[in-house]
Amino acid sequence: MLFAVCETCNAPFSPSIPPPRRPAVSRLEDSFLVLPPLQQHLLLHGTAAGGASGRGDAQALAHVHDKVQHAAALSELGRSTPEEACHLPLCADCAAFVCADLEERAREVGEQHRAIVTALHDERRRAAAETQLHSDLARENARVAKDEAAVERELAELLEQQEEVRAQLGALAADHAALDVEADDFWRRFNAAQLDASERADAQLHHSQLLAHCTRELRRLKGTSVLDDVFDIWFEGAFGTINGLRLGRLPGEPVDWSEVNAALGHAALLVDTLAAAHHLRFPKHTLHLMGSFTKIAHNDEPKTLLELHGSGTLQLGRIFSSTRFDRALSMFLQCVGALVAHARRSASPTLGDAPYRIDDDKIGTPDAMLSIRLQYNQDELWTRALKYMLTDLKWLLAWHTQVTAVATRRLGPAASDS
């Protein structure tokens, strides 16, 4: 039986080692161990003595061969790592310690190998990125160089254009100076023309306003009924009044004949004025205006003038059947009736008909006609008949105002154009 001494702990041990596991390093499988001559002799003779034909001898021979290979691997490991001071042979404990240490070192070497591989891959990727970057930079530099050349050409063109623009600016400056002179002259003439136009416009506006004012005044005056201002017809109790003069007499309120005659004179003047304004000629009678002593005549007897005024001796005349004043009142009422009939033919529907009806010497409503005559009449009824007559004259004034206003509106545009 073989014995050996461990090189590490110097302990004797039997070299009968179990078959080794598959080594981690492939290089150890291909190693060969050259045995000393003595071991070769023992191996060869031991094998021959046992007989090569028996199966037991073959297995023993294979076992010895494995031991020899394992010993050769350990010897190769000892020679390949002299710096770790691993000397052979080793005992089982030292071999286990050495194996554990080698495995730890192999693990560290594997980690370093993986780190180196990773770093190598990173370096390759970085090198590829740098190569790509250099390629991109080269293309960018080429493009920038091309753009720079184009910019230089454009700059040269711009410089040429700048010179042309400077020349044009010089010409424009000269033109601008000339235009300034022309503009100053133009504005002087323009301001003078504006001032003249403003003065003319002011004058035209003044004349237009004056014309408009005069036109409005003319229309107002044309539309104003002068007769309404001249003849103020109203009433005072049971009396009808014209310009404040009472027309009529009452027993309890006597009116002087001078006031009655004056009222009759104003009424006669109003009737004659309205007839003249509307070109109306009374067919039977003619008024002779004399104020408070107005007279009236029949057209068949133009020289026979009847007094349209009374006196204090009228009562005696009534006793002696004097009818001159009553005939004059009757003829005057017929003149008023003729004027009312003429007005009805042109009166507007909005104006309506005359308030009271006139029939010969009577006036009133169809149900109650009153005589205008004083003789054989009551003072109250005679005064009421005179009030009815003044009321119809008031209606004639309204009709005249309406007709005049319509004529003024029709002539208004023509008057404005003229």
mmCIF file of C-alpha atoms in Angstrom, residues 256-258 309-317:
data_model
loop_
_atom_site.group_PDB
_atom_site.id
_atom_site.type_symbol
_atom_site.label_atom_id
_atom_site.label_comp_id
_atom_site.label_asym_id
_atom_site.label_seq_id
_atom_site.Cartn_x
_atom_site.Cartn_y
_atom_site.Cartn_z
ATOM 1 C CA ASP A 256 -126.481 151.634 -24.779
ATOM 2 C CA TRP A 257 -127.307 151.935 -28.478
ATOM 3 C CA SER A 258 -123.819 153.231 -29.205
ATOM 4 C CA HIS A 309 -127.948 151.024 -36.622
ATOM 5 C CA GLY A 310 -130.549 152.037 -34.086
ATOM 6 C CA SER A 311 -131.182 155.019 -31.837
ATOM 7 C CA GLY A 312 -132.983 155.956 -28.680
ATOM 8 C CA THR A 313 -135.962 157.101 -30.707
ATOM 9 C CA LEU A 314 -136.438 153.615 -32.055
ATOM 10 C CA GLN A 315 -139.223 152.916 -29.638
ATOM 11 C CA LEU A 316 -141.223 155.780 -31.132
ATOM 12 C CA GLY A 317 -140.504 154.327 -34.576
#
